[in-house]
Amino acid sequence: QVQLVQSGAEVKKPGASVKVSCKTSGYTFANSHITWVRQAPGQGPEWMGRTSPYYGDTNYDQKFQDRVTVTTDTSTMTAYMELRSLTSDDTAYYFCATGRNWFDTWGQGTLVTVSS
Amino acid sequence: QSALIQPASVSGSPGQSITISCTGTSSDIGGYNSVSWYQQHPGKAPKLMIHDVSDRPSGISNRFSGAKSGSTASLTISGLQAEDEAHYYCSSYTNINTVVFGGGTKLTVL
C-alpha cells in the first residue's frame, strides 16, 4: 500500500531553516505529484506547494514563494521541503501528500516548533 | 488567495443528514470542477473523502456526497454516525495553479 513516512519533530530558533523529509513507498514515485501542506495548531490546512518528480517542476503559494524549496530524490523515492527564515508563525505541523490538486495519501505530519 | 469560507460548526443527531457549505469565488470553486473534501480527527492527518466535486475514493462510504453550484460547494453526510464527528475541510484548485483550503467546519454528532 502507498505510504508516506516523514522525519521527526524539529525545534528551531527564529531565523533558522528546517528541512523535512517524506519517504514514500508502495507506488511509482515518478507518477504522482508530491504536495506540502502545513497546519498551525487549531487552524485549517495551508497549501504550500507541489512538485512533480517526473517533470521536476514546482509551484509554490505566493505566501511562501521566497523562502520555501521543495525537492525530490528519485533514487530514494523521498521528497523534501525546506523552509527558511523561520518565525514563530511557522510553528505548525507540516504534511506531505500525494496528488496535484487533491491529496489521497498523507504522511503522518512533522511538528516544527520555532522558539527562542 | 483568500481561504474558502466554511461555517465554523454544524451538528446533527445520529441517523440524520447534514450539509456543510464551502464558498469561494470565480477564481477557484466557480471556475473549476476541482473541489475536494477532507475529514480530520484530532491528532490525525486529513483523509480524502471527495475529489473533483463529487467523486468518492475507493473505500469511502456512499453516505458522503459532494456537489457544487456556482462558487459554492457542499458536502452532505447522510445517516450520521458517531465516528463522523470530526473537522471537515474543503479545498479547490485556483486560477493561479495553486490550491486553497477552507477554514474548516467542526461536525458534532449529538
mmCIF file with all atom_site columns, C-alpha atoms in Angstrom:
data_model
loop_
_atom_site.group_PDB
_atom_site.id
_atom_site.type_symbol
_atom_site.label_atom_id
_atom_site.label_alt_id
_atom_site.label_comp_id
_atom_site.label_asym_id
_atom_site.label_entity_id
_atom_site.label_seq_id
_atom_site.pdbx_PDB_ins_code
_atom_site.Cartn_x
_atom_site.Cartn_y
_atom_site.Cartn_z
_atom_site.occupancy
_atom_site.B_iso_or_equiv
_atom_site.pdbx_formal_charge
_atom_site.auth_seq_id
_atom_site.auth_comp_id
_atom_site.auth_asym_id
_atom_site.auth_atom_id
_atom_site.pdbx_PDB_model_num
ATOM 1   C CA . GLN A 1 1   ? 0.000   0.000  0.000   1.00 0.00 ? 1   GLN A CA 1
ATOM 2   C CA . VAL A 1 2   ? 1.043   3.597  -0.520  1.00 0.00 ? 2   VAL A CA 1
ATOM 3   C CA . GLN A 1 3   ? 2.892   5.009  2.484   1.00 0.00 ? 3   GLN A CA 1
ATOM 4   C CA . LEU A 1 4   ? 4.494   8.359  3.236   1.00 0.00 ? 4   LEU A CA 1
ATOM 5   C CA . VAL A 1 5   ? 6.746   8.481  6.297   1.00 0.00 ? 5   VAL A CA 1
ATOM 6   C CA . GLN A 1 6   ? 8.024   11.856 7.430   1.00 0.00 ? 6   GLN A CA 1
ATOM 7   C CA . SER A 1 7   ? 11.002  12.847 9.517   1.00 0.00 ? 7   SER A CA 1
ATOM 8   C CA . GLY A 1 8   ? 10.695  13.619 13.206  1.00 0.00 ? 8   GLY A CA 1
ATOM 9   C CA . ALA A 1 9   ? 9.766   16.743 15.115  1.00 0.00 ? 9   ALA A CA 1
ATOM 10  C CA . GLU A 1 10  ? 12.074  19.741 14.968  1.00 0.00 ? 10  GLU A CA 1
ATOM 11  C CA . VAL A 1 11  ? 12.708  22.688 17.271  1.00 0.00 ? 11  VAL A CA 1
ATOM 12  C CA . LYS A 1 12  ? 14.277  25.708 15.616  1.00 0.00 ? 12  LYS A CA 1
ATOM 13  C CA . LYS A 1 13  ? 15.253  29.225 16.611  1.00 0.00 ? 13  LYS A CA 1
ATOM 14  C CA . PRO A 1 14  ? 13.868  32.265 14.772  1.00 0.00 ? 14  PRO A CA 1
ATOM 15  C CA . GLY A 1 15  ? 15.820  32.940 11.598  1.00 0.00 ? 15  GLY A CA 1
ATOM 16  C CA . ALA A 1 16  ? 16.878  29.338 11.149  1.00 0.00 ? 16  ALA A CA 1
ATOM 17  C CA . SER A 1 17  ? 15.890  26.883 8.397   1.00 0.00 ? 17  SER A CA 1
ATOM 18  C CA . VAL A 1 18  ? 14.224  23.498 8.595   1.00 0.00 ? 18  VAL A CA 1
ATOM 19  C CA . LYS A 1 19  ? 14.218  20.617 6.120   1.00 0.00 ? 19  LYS A CA 1
ATOM 20  C CA . VAL A 1 20  ? 11.508  17.959 6.393   1.00 0.00 ? 20  VAL A CA 1
ATOM 21  C CA . SER A 1 21  ? 11.741  14.655 4.536   1.00 0.00 ? 21  SER A CA 1
ATOM 22  C CA . CYS A 1 22  ? 8.964   12.437 3.208   1.00 0.00 ? 22  CYS A CA 1
ATOM 23  C CA . LYS A 1 23  ? 9.948   8.855  2.378   1.00 0.00 ? 23  LYS A CA 1
ATOM 24  C CA . THR A 1 24  ? 7.481   7.199  0.002   1.00 0.00 ? 24  THR A CA 1
ATOM 25  C CA . SER A 1 25  ? 6.735   3.569  -0.839  1.00 0.00 ? 25  SER A CA 1
ATOM 26  C CA . GLY A 1 26  ? 4.108   1.399  -2.489  1.00 0.00 ? 26  GLY A CA 1
ATOM 27  C CA . TYR A 1 27  ? 3.706   3.276  -5.775  1.00 0.00 ? 27  TYR A CA 1
ATOM 28  C CA . THR A 1 28  ? 5.687   4.573  -8.720  1.00 0.00 ? 28  THR A CA 1
ATOM 29  C CA . PHE A 1 29  ? 7.276   7.711  -7.309  1.00 0.00 ? 29  PHE A CA 1
ATOM 30  C CA . ALA A 1 30  ? 7.586   9.468  -10.644 1.00 0.00 ? 30  ALA A CA 1
ATOM 31  C CA . ASN A 1 31  ? 3.910   9.070  -11.458 1.00 0.00 ? 31  ASN A CA 1
ATOM 32  C CA . SER A 1 32  ? 2.440   11.349 -8.790  1.00 0.00 ? 32  SER A CA 1
ATOM 33  C CA . HIS A 1 33  ? 2.958   14.894 -7.616  1.00 0.00 ? 33  HIS A CA 1
ATOM 34  C CA . ILE A 1 34  ? 4.050   15.473 -4.039  1.00 0.00 ? 34  ILE A CA 1
ATOM 35  C CA . THR A 1 35  ? 2.311   18.352 -2.267  1.00 0.00 ? 35  THR A CA 1
ATOM 36  C CA . TRP A 1 36  ? 3.228   20.047 1.000   1.00 0.00 ? 36  TRP A CA 1
ATOM 37  C CA . VAL A 1 37  ? 0.566   21.371 3.362   1.00 0.00 ? 37  VAL A CA 1
ATOM 38  C CA . ARG A 1 38  ? 1.017   22.907 6.780   1.00 0.00 ? 38  ARG A CA 1
ATOM 39  C CA . GLN A 1 39  ? -1.426  23.263 9.646   1.00 0.00 ? 39  GLN A CA 1
ATOM 40  C CA . ALA A 1 40  ? -0.907  25.505 12.640  1.00 0.00 ? 40  ALA A CA 1
ATOM 41  C CA . PRO A 1 41  ? -2.438  24.279 15.908  1.00 0.00 ? 41  PRO A CA 1
ATOM 42  C CA . GLY A 1 42  ? -6.199  24.779 15.840  1.00 0.00 ? 42  GLY A CA 1
ATOM 43  C CA . GLN A 1 43  ? -6.150  26.141 12.288  1.00 0.00 ? 43  GLN A CA 1
ATOM 44  C CA . GLY A 1 44  ? -7.092  24.887 8.849   1.00 0.00 ? 44  GLY A CA 1
ATOM 45  C CA . PRO A 1 45  ? -4.593  23.464 6.395   1.00 0.00 ? 45  PRO A CA 1
ATOM 46  C CA . GLU A 1 46  ? -2.481  25.767 4.231   1.00 0.00 ? 46  GLU A CA 1
ATOM 47  C CA . TRP A 1 47  ? -1.248  24.661 0.821   1.00 0.00 ? 47  TRP A CA 1
ATOM 48  C CA . MET A 1 48  ? 2.452   25.463 0.439   1.00 0.00 ? 48  MET A CA 1
ATOM 49  C CA . GLY A 1 49  ? 3.478   23.990 -2.881  1.00 0.00 ? 49  GLY A CA 1
ATOM 50  C CA . ARG A 1 50  ? 3.869   20.930 -5.065  1.00 0.00 ? 50  ARG A CA 1
ATOM 51  C CA . THR A 1 51  ? 6.437   19.205 -7.225  1.00 0.00 ? 51  THR A CA 1
ATOM 52  C CA . SER A 1 52  ? 6.400   16.609 -9.969  1.00 0.00 ? 52  SER A CA 1
ATOM 53  C CA . PRO A 1 53  ? 9.167   14.020 -9.541  1.00 0.00 ? 53  PRO A CA 1
ATOM 54  C CA . TYR A 1 54  ? 8.815   13.139 -13.208 1.00 0.00 ? 54  TYR A CA 1
ATOM 55  C CA . TYR A 1 55  ? 8.930   16.602 -14.748 1.00 0.00 ? 55  TYR A CA 1
ATOM 56  C CA . GLY A 1 56  ? 10.874  18.303 -11.968 1.00 0.00 ? 56  GLY A CA 1
ATOM 57  C CA . ASP A 1 57  ? 8.659   21.398 -11.992 1.00 0.00 ? 57  ASP A CA 1
ATOM 58  C CA . THR A 1 58  ? 7.417   23.086 -8.852  1.00 0.00 ? 58  THR A CA 1
ATOM 59  C CA . ASN A 1 59  ? 4.642   25.507 -7.895  1.00 0.00 ? 59  ASN A CA 1
ATOM 60  C CA . TYR A 1 60  ? 4.529   27.495 -4.662  1.00 0.00 ? 60  TYR A CA 1
ATOM 61  C CA . ASP A 1 61  ? 1.949   29.564 -2.891  1.00 0.00 ? 61  ASP A CA 1
ATOM 62  C CA . GLN A 1 62  ? 2.837   33.226 -3.138  1.00 0.00 ? 62  GLN A CA 1
ATOM 63  C CA . LYS A 1 63  ? 2.958   33.422 0.657   1.00 0.00 ? 63  LYS A CA 1
ATOM 64  C CA . PHE A 1 64  ? 5.942   31.056 0.780   1.00 0.00 ? 64  PHE A CA 1
ATOM 65  C CA . GLN A 1 65  ? 7.466   31.679 -2.652  1.00 0.00 ? 65  GLN A CA 1
ATOM 66  C CA . ASP A 1 66  ? 10.579  33.449 -1.391  1.00 0.00 ? 66  ASP A CA 1
ATOM 67  C CA . ARG A 1 67  ? 11.586  31.048 1.365   1.00 0.00 ? 67  ARG A CA 1
ATOM 68  C CA . VAL A 1 68  ? 10.427  27.516 0.534   1.00 0.00 ? 68  VAL A CA 1
ATOM 69  C CA . THR A 1 69  ? 12.061  24.905 -1.668  1.00 0.00 ? 69  THR A CA 1
ATOM 70  C CA . VAL A 1 70  ? 10.545  21.531 -2.483  1.00 0.00 ? 70  VAL A CA 1
ATOM 71  C CA . THR A 1 71  ? 12.776  18.844 -3.974  1.00 0.00 ? 71  THR A CA 1
ATOM 72  C CA . THR A 1 72  ? 12.727  15.145 -4.693  1.00 0.00 ? 72  THR A CA 1
ATOM 73  C CA . ASP A 1 73  ? 15.296  12.356 -4.843  1.00 0.00 ? 73  ASP A CA 1
ATOM 74  C CA . THR A 1 74  ? 14.011  9.724  -7.249  1.00 0.00 ? 74  THR A CA 1
ATOM 75  C CA . SER A 1 75  ? 16.746  7.252  -6.267  1.00 0.00 ? 75  SER A CA 1
ATOM 76  C CA . THR A 1 76  ? 15.382  7.051  -2.722  1.00 0.00 ? 76  THR A CA 1
ATOM 77  C CA . MET A 1 77  ? 11.772  7.970  -3.545  1.00 0.00 ? 77  MET A CA 1
ATOM 78  C CA . THR A 1 78  ? 11.985  10.779 -0.996  1.00 0.00 ? 78  THR A CA 1
ATOM 79  C CA . ALA A 1 79  ? 10.648  14.321 -1.103  1.00 0.00 ? 79  ALA A CA 1
ATOM 80  C CA . TYR A 1 80  ? 11.967  17.251 0.876   1.00 0.00 ? 80  TYR A CA 1
ATOM 81  C CA . MET A 1 81  ? 10.603  20.619 1.946   1.00 0.00 ? 81  MET A CA 1
ATOM 82  C CA . GLU A 1 82  ? 12.957  23.318 3.193   1.00 0.00 ? 82  GLU A CA 1
ATOM 83  C CA . LEU A 1 83  ? 11.602  26.473 4.829   1.00 0.00 ? 83  LEU A CA 1
ATOM 84  C CA . ARG A 1 84  ? 13.974  29.323 5.587   1.00 0.00 ? 84  ARG A CA 1
ATOM 85  C CA . SER A 1 85  ? 13.920  32.435 7.778   1.00 0.00 ? 85  SER A CA 1
ATOM 86  C CA . LEU A 1 86  ? 11.631  30.828 10.324  1.00 0.00 ? 86  LEU A CA 1
ATOM 87  C CA . THR A 1 87  ? 9.469   32.874 12.697  1.00 0.00 ? 87  THR A CA 1
ATOM 88  C CA . SER A 1 88  ? 7.116   31.848 15.464  1.00 0.00 ? 88  SER A CA 1
ATOM 89  C CA . ASP A 1 89  ? 4.282   31.998 12.912  1.00 0.00 ? 89  ASP A CA 1
ATOM 90  C CA . ASP A 1 90  ? 5.834   28.980 11.206  1.00 0.00 ? 90  ASP A CA 1
ATOM 91  C CA . THR A 1 91  ? 5.130   26.746 14.200  1.00 0.00 ? 91  THR A CA 1
ATOM 92  C CA . ALA A 1 92  ? 2.885   24.084 12.697  1.00 0.00 ? 92  ALA A CA 1
ATOM 93  C CA . TYR A 1 93  ? 2.504   20.512 11.562  1.00 0.00 ? 93  TYR A CA 1
ATOM 94  C CA . TYR A 1 94  ? 3.918   20.013 8.074   1.00 0.00 ? 94  TYR A CA 1
ATOM 95  C CA . PHE A 1 95  ? 2.420   17.284 5.917   1.00 0.00 ? 95  PHE A CA 1
ATOM 96  C CA . CYS A 1 96  ? 3.449   15.764 2.617   1.00 0.00 ? 96  CYS A CA 1
ATOM 97  C CA . ALA A 1 97  ? 0.755   14.188 0.453   1.00 0.00 ? 97  ALA A CA 1
ATOM 98  C CA . THR A 1 98  ? 0.430   12.573 -2.950  1.00 0.00 ? 98  THR A CA 1
ATOM 99  C CA . GLY A 1 99  ? -1.521  14.366 -5.634  1.00 0.00 ? 99  GLY A CA 1
ATOM 100 C CA . ARG A 1 100 ? -1.613  17.545 -7.681  1.00 0.00 ? 100 ARG A CA 1
ATOM 101 C CA . ASN A 1 101 ? -4.951  19.190 -6.877  1.00 0.00 ? 101 ASN A CA 1
ATOM 102 C CA . TRP A 1 102 ? -6.375  16.668 -4.412  1.00 0.00 ? 102 TRP A CA 1
ATOM 103 C CA . PHE A 1 103 ? -4.454  14.574 -1.948  1.00 0.00 ? 103 PHE A CA 1
ATOM 104 C CA . ASP A 1 104 ? -5.233  10.935 -1.372  1.00 0.00 ? 104 ASP A CA 1
ATOM 105 C CA . THR A 1 105 ? -2.359  9.727  0.802   1.00 0.00 ? 105 THR A CA 1
ATOM 106 C CA . TRP A 1 106 ? -0.783  11.781 3.572   1.00 0.00 ? 106 TRP A CA 1
ATOM 107 C CA . GLY A 1 107 ? 2.282   11.497 5.717   1.00 0.00 ? 107 GLY A CA 1
ATOM 108 C CA . GLN A 1 108 ? 1.882   11.428 9.482   1.00 0.00 ? 108 GLN A CA 1
ATOM 109 C CA . GLY A 1 109 ? 2.960   15.049 9.820   1.00 0.00 ? 109 GLY A CA 1
ATOM 110 C CA . THR A 1 110 ? 6.071   16.672 11.253  1.00 0.00 ? 110 THR A CA 1
ATOM 111 C CA . LEU A 1 111 ? 5.770   19.208 14.061  1.00 0.00 ? 111 LEU A CA 1
ATOM 112 C CA . VAL A 1 112 ? 8.086   22.159 13.596  1.00 0.00 ? 112 VAL A CA 1
ATOM 113 C CA . THR A 1 113 ? 8.332   24.435 16.619  1.00 0.00 ? 113 THR A CA 1
ATOM 114 C CA . VAL A 1 114 ? 10.011  27.814 16.287  1.00 0.00 ? 114 VAL A CA 1
ATOM 115 C CA . SER A 1 115 ? 11.014  29.273 19.615  1.00 0.00 ? 115 SER A CA 1
ATOM 116 C CA . SER A 1 116 ? 13.830  31.347 21.012  1.00 0.00 ? 116 SER A CA 1
ATOM 117 C CA . GLN B 2 1   ? -5.638  33.749 -2.438  1.00 0.00 ? 1   GLN B CA 1
ATOM 118 C CA . SER B 2 2   ? -8.144  34.010 0.428   1.00 0.00 ? 2   SER B CA 1
ATOM 119 C CA . ALA B 2 3   ? -9.287  30.906 2.252   1.00 0.00 ? 3   ALA B CA 1
ATOM 120 C CA . LEU B 2 4   ? -12.588 29.354 1.247   1.00 0.00 ? 4   LEU B CA 1
ATOM 121 C CA . ILE B 2 5   ? -15.437 30.150 3.618   1.00 0.00 ? 5   ILE B CA 1
ATOM 122 C CA . GLN B 2 6   ? -16.977 27.371 5.721   1.00 0.00 ? 6   GLN B CA 1
ATOM 123 C CA . PRO B 2 7   ? -19.316 27.510 8.712   1.00 0.00 ? 7   PRO B CA 1
ATOM 124 C CA . ALA B 2 8   ? -17.386 27.081 11.943  1.00 0.00 ? 8   ALA B CA 1
ATOM 125 C CA . SER B 2 9   ? -19.630 24.313 13.195  1.00 0.00 ? 9   SER B CA 1
ATOM 126 C CA . VAL B 2 10  ? -22.560 22.097 12.333  1.00 0.00 ? 10  VAL B CA 1
ATOM 127 C CA . SER B 2 11  ? -24.319 19.431 14.334  1.00 0.00 ? 11  SER B CA 1
ATOM 128 C CA . GLY B 2 12  ? -26.777 16.621 13.881  1.00 0.00 ? 12  GLY B CA 1
ATOM 129 C CA . SER B 2 13  ? -28.201 13.566 15.585  1.00 0.00 ? 13  SER B CA 1
ATOM 130 C CA . PRO B 2 14  ? -27.323 10.009 14.635  1.00 0.00 ? 14  PRO B CA 1
ATOM 131 C CA . GLY B 2 15  ? -29.184 8.943  11.516  1.00 0.00 ? 15  GLY B CA 1
ATOM 132 C CA . GLN B 2 16  ? -29.817 12.484 10.355  1.00 0.00 ? 16  GLN B CA 1
ATOM 133 C CA . SER B 2 17  ? -28.245 14.244 7.369   1.00 0.00 ? 17  SER B CA 1
ATOM 134 C CA . ILE B 2 18  ? -26.128 17.381 7.471   1.00 0.00 ? 18  ILE B CA 1
ATOM 135 C CA . THR B 2 19  ? -24.682 19.611 4.784   1.00 0.00 ? 19  THR B CA 1
ATOM 136 C CA . ILE B 2 20  ? -21.511 21.689 5.021   1.00 0.00 ? 20  ILE B CA 1
ATOM 137 C CA . SER B 2 21  ? -21.077 24.586 2.629   1.00 0.00 ? 21  SER B CA 1
ATOM 138 C CA . CYS B 2 22  ? -17.851 25.950 1.178   1.00 0.00 ? 22  CYS B CA 1
ATOM 139 C CA . THR B 2 23  ? -17.944 29.322 -0.557  1.00 0.00 ? 23  THR B CA 1
ATOM 140 C CA . GLY B 2 24  ? -15.275 30.602 -2.900  1.00 0.00 ? 24  GLY B CA 1
ATOM 141 C CA . THR B 2 25  ? -15.074 32.778 -5.978  1.00 0.00 ? 25  THR B CA 1
ATOM 142 C CA . SER B 2 26  ? -14.952 32.507 -9.732  1.00 0.00 ? 26  SER B CA 1
ATOM 143 C CA . SER B 2 27  ? -11.157 32.189 -9.383  1.00 0.00 ? 27  SER B CA 1
ATOM 144 C CA . ASP B 2 28  ? -11.428 28.890 -7.566  1.00 0.00 ? 28  ASP B CA 1
ATOM 145 C CA . ILE B 2 29  ? -14.620 26.896 -6.936  1.00 0.00 ? 29  ILE B CA 1
ATOM 146 C CA . GLY B 2 30  ? -16.631 28.746 -9.565  1.00 0.00 ? 30  GLY B CA 1
ATOM 147 C CA . GLY B 2 31  ? -14.022 28.277 -12.262 1.00 0.00 ? 31  GLY B CA 1
ATOM 148 C CA . TYR B 2 32  ? -13.080 24.616 -11.911 1.00 0.00 ? 32  TYR B CA 1
ATOM 149 C CA . ASN B 2 33  ? -14.591 21.250 -11.067 1.00 0.00 ? 33  ASN B CA 1
ATOM 150 C CA . SER B 2 34  ? -11.698 20.526 -8.738  1.00 0.00 ? 34  SER B CA 1
ATOM 151 C CA . VAL B 2 35  ? -13.207 20.697 -5.246  1.00 0.00 ? 35  VAL B CA 1
ATOM 152 C CA . SER B 2 36  ? -12.134 18.221 -2.604  1.00 0.00 ? 36  SER B CA 1
ATOM 153 C CA . TRP B 2 37  ? -13.255 17.455 0.934   1.00 0.00 ? 37  TRP B CA 1
ATOM 154 C CA . TYR B 2 38  ? -11.182 16.103 3.815   1.00 0.00 ? 38  TYR B CA 1
ATOM 155 C CA . GLN B 2 39  ? -12.104 14.646 7.184   1.00 0.00 ? 39  GLN B CA 1
ATOM 156 C CA . GLN B 2 40  ? -9.689  15.151 10.079  1.00 0.00 ? 40  GLN B CA 1
ATOM 157 C CA . HIS B 2 41  ? -9.891  13.556 13.502  1.00 0.00 ? 41  HIS B CA 1
ATOM 158 C CA . PRO B 2 42  ? -7.829  15.056 16.355  1.00 0.00 ? 42  PRO B CA 1
ATOM 159 C CA . GLY B 2 43  ? -4.148  14.282 16.089  1.00 0.00 ? 43  GLY B CA 1
ATOM 160 C CA . LYS B 2 44  ? -4.518  12.658 12.677  1.00 0.00 ? 44  LYS B CA 1
ATOM 161 C CA . ALA B 2 45  ? -3.682  13.633 9.123   1.00 0.00 ? 45  ALA B CA 1
ATOM 162 C CA . PRO B 2 46  ? -6.555  14.748 6.882   1.00 0.00 ? 46  PRO B CA 1
ATOM 163 C CA . LYS B 2 47  ? -8.349  11.982 4.969   1.00 0.00 ? 47  LYS B CA 1
ATOM 164 C CA . LEU B 2 48  ? -9.665  12.483 1.449   1.00 0.00 ? 48  LEU B CA 1
ATOM 165 C CA . MET B 2 49  ? -13.442 11.972 1.315   1.00 0.00 ? 49  MET B CA 1
ATOM 166 C CA . ILE B 2 50  ? -14.443 13.589 -2.000  1.00 0.00 ? 50  ILE B CA 1
ATOM 167 C CA . HIS B 2 51  ? -12.484 14.825 -5.018  1.00 0.00 ? 51  HIS B CA 1
ATOM 168 C CA . ASP B 2 52  ? -13.448 16.549 -8.259  1.00 0.00 ? 52  ASP B CA 1
ATOM 169 C CA . VAL B 2 53  ? -16.652 17.879 -6.657  1.00 0.00 ? 53  VAL B CA 1
ATOM 170 C CA . SER B 2 54  ? -18.485 14.581 -6.228  1.00 0.00 ? 54  SER B CA 1
ATOM 171 C CA . ASP B 2 55  ? -16.161 11.603 -6.736  1.00 0.00 ? 55  ASP B CA 1
ATOM 172 C CA . ARG B 2 56  ? -15.586 9.261  -3.812  1.00 0.00 ? 56  ARG B CA 1
ATOM 173 C CA . PRO B 2 57  ? -12.245 7.463  -3.470  1.00 0.00 ? 57  PRO B CA 1
ATOM 174 C CA . SER B 2 58  ? -12.348 3.720  -3.074  1.00 0.00 ? 58  SER B CA 1
ATOM 175 C CA . GLY B 2 59  ? -13.361 2.737  0.436   1.00 0.00 ? 59  GLY B CA 1
ATOM 176 C CA . ILE B 2 60  ? -15.287 5.906  1.272   1.00 0.00 ? 60  ILE B CA 1
ATOM 177 C CA . SER B 2 61  ? -18.881 5.313  2.307   1.00 0.00 ? 61  SER B CA 1
ATOM 178 C CA . ASN B 2 62  ? -21.648 6.416  -0.058  1.00 0.00 ? 62  ASN B CA 1
ATOM 179 C CA . ARG B 2 63  ? -23.104 8.293  2.906   1.00 0.00 ? 63  ARG B CA 1
ATOM 180 C CA . PHE B 2 64  ? -20.704 11.046 1.852   1.00 0.00 ? 64  PHE B CA 1
ATOM 181 C CA . SER B 2 65  ? -21.617 13.056 -1.233  1.00 0.00 ? 65  SER B CA 1
ATOM 182 C CA . GLY B 2 66  ? -20.455 16.296 -2.808  1.00 0.00 ? 66  GLY B CA 1
ATOM 183 C CA . ALA B 2 67  ? -21.998 18.900 -5.085  1.00 0.00 ? 67  ALA B CA 1
ATOM 184 C CA . LYS B 2 68  ? -21.337 22.364 -6.466  1.00 0.00 ? 68  LYS B CA 1
ATOM 185 C CA . SER B 2 69  ? -23.448 25.279 -7.595  1.00 0.00 ? 69  SER B CA 1
ATOM 186 C CA . GLY B 2 70  ? -21.698 28.367 -8.898  1.00 0.00 ? 70  GLY B CA 1
ATOM 187 C CA . SER B 2 71  ? -18.938 29.294 -6.454  1.00 0.00 ? 71  SER B CA 1
ATOM 188 C CA . THR B 2 72  ? -20.316 27.259 -3.565  1.00 0.00 ? 72  THR B CA 1
ATOM 189 C CA . ALA B 2 73  ? -19.567 23.602 -2.947  1.00 0.00 ? 73  ALA B CA 1
ATOM 190 C CA . SER B 2 74  ? -21.237 21.369 -0.401  1.00 0.00 ? 74  SER B CA 1
ATOM 191 C CA . LEU B 2 75  ? -20.609 18.122 1.419   1.00 0.00 ? 75  LEU B CA 1
ATOM 192 C CA . THR B 2 76  ? -23.588 16.095 2.599   1.00 0.00 ? 76  THR B CA 1
ATOM 193 C CA . ILE B 2 77  ? -23.285 13.305 5.137   1.00 0.00 ? 77  ILE B CA 1
ATOM 194 C CA . SER B 2 78  ? -26.366 11.124 5.428   1.00 0.00 ? 78  SER B CA 1
ATOM 195 C CA . GLY B 2 79  ? -27.148 8.611  8.151   1.00 0.00 ? 79  GLY B CA 1
ATOM 196 C CA . LEU B 2 80  ? -24.876 10.381 10.635  1.00 0.00 ? 80  LEU B CA 1
ATOM 197 C CA . GLN B 2 81  ? -22.764 8.124  12.808  1.00 0.00 ? 81  GLN B CA 1
ATOM 198 C CA . ALA B 2 82  ? -20.758 8.877  15.915  1.00 0.00 ? 82  ALA B CA 1
ATOM 199 C CA . GLU B 2 83  ? -17.476 8.282  14.073  1.00 0.00 ? 83  GLU B CA 1
ATOM 200 C CA . ASP B 2 84  ? -18.341 11.070 11.622  1.00 0.00 ? 84  ASP B CA 1
ATOM 201 C CA . GLU B 2 85  ? -17.611 13.614 14.370  1.00 0.00 ? 85  GLU B CA 1
ATOM 202 C CA . ALA B 2 86  ? -14.513 15.425 13.120  1.00 0.00 ? 86  ALA B CA 1
ATOM 203 C CA . HIS B 2 87  ? -13.326 18.559 11.367  1.00 0.00 ? 87  HIS B CA 1
ATOM 204 C CA . TYR B 2 88  ? -14.083 18.829 7.655   1.00 0.00 ? 88  TYR B CA 1
ATOM 205 C CA . TYR B 2 89  ? -12.128 20.937 5.204   1.00 0.00 ? 89  TYR B CA 1
ATOM 206 C CA . CYS B 2 90  ? -12.855 21.819 1.592   1.00 0.00 ? 90  CYS B CA 1
ATOM 207 C CA . SER B 2 91  ? -10.235 22.744 -0.975  1.00 0.00 ? 91  SER B CA 1
ATOM 208 C CA . SER B 2 92  ? -10.183 23.941 -4.560  1.00 0.00 ? 92  SER B CA 1
ATOM 209 C CA . TYR B 2 93  ? -7.806  24.373 -7.439  1.00 0.00 ? 93  TYR B CA 1
ATOM 210 C CA . THR B 2 94  ? -7.297  28.055 -8.337  1.00 0.00 ? 94  THR B CA 1
ATOM 211 C CA . ASN B 2 95  ? -6.693  30.151 -11.431 1.00 0.00 ? 95  ASN B CA 1
ATOM 212 C CA . ILE B 2 96  ? -3.041  30.698 -10.442 1.00 0.00 ? 96  ILE B CA 1
ATOM 213 C CA . ASN B 2 97  ? -2.297  26.965 -10.422 1.00 0.00 ? 97  ASN B CA 1
ATOM 214 C CA . THR B 2 98  ? -2.384  26.653 -6.647  1.00 0.00 ? 98  THR B CA 1
ATOM 215 C CA . VAL B 2 99  ? -4.771  25.042 -4.160  1.00 0.00 ? 99  VAL B CA 1
ATOM 216 C CA . VAL B 2 100 ? -6.708  26.859 -1.454  1.00 0.00 ? 100 VAL B CA 1
ATOM 217 C CA . PHE B 2 101 ? -8.320  25.316 1.634   1.00 0.00 ? 101 PHE B CA 1
ATOM 218 C CA . GLY B 2 102 ? -11.314 26.328 3.676   1.00 0.00 ? 102 GLY B CA 1
ATOM 219 C CA . GLY B 2 103 ? -11.089 27.304 7.317   1.00 0.00 ? 103 GLY B CA 1
ATOM 220 C CA . GLY B 2 104 ? -12.791 24.119 8.424   1.00 0.00 ? 104 GLY B CA 1
ATOM 221 C CA . THR B 2 105 ? -16.093 23.011 9.974   1.00 0.00 ? 105 THR B CA 1
ATOM 222 C CA . LYS B 2 106 ? -16.403 21.131 13.252  1.00 0.00 ? 106 LYS B CA 1
ATOM 223 C CA . LEU B 2 107 ? -19.100 18.465 12.981  1.00 0.00 ? 107 LEU B CA 1
ATOM 224 C CA . THR B 2 108 ? -20.652 17.411 16.259  1.00 0.00 ? 108 THR B CA 1
ATOM 225 C CA . VAL B 2 109 ? -22.810 14.304 16.412  1.00 0.00 ? 109 VAL B CA 1
ATOM 226 C CA . LEU B 2 110 ? -25.287 14.904 19.233  1.00 0.00 ? 110 LEU B CA 1
#
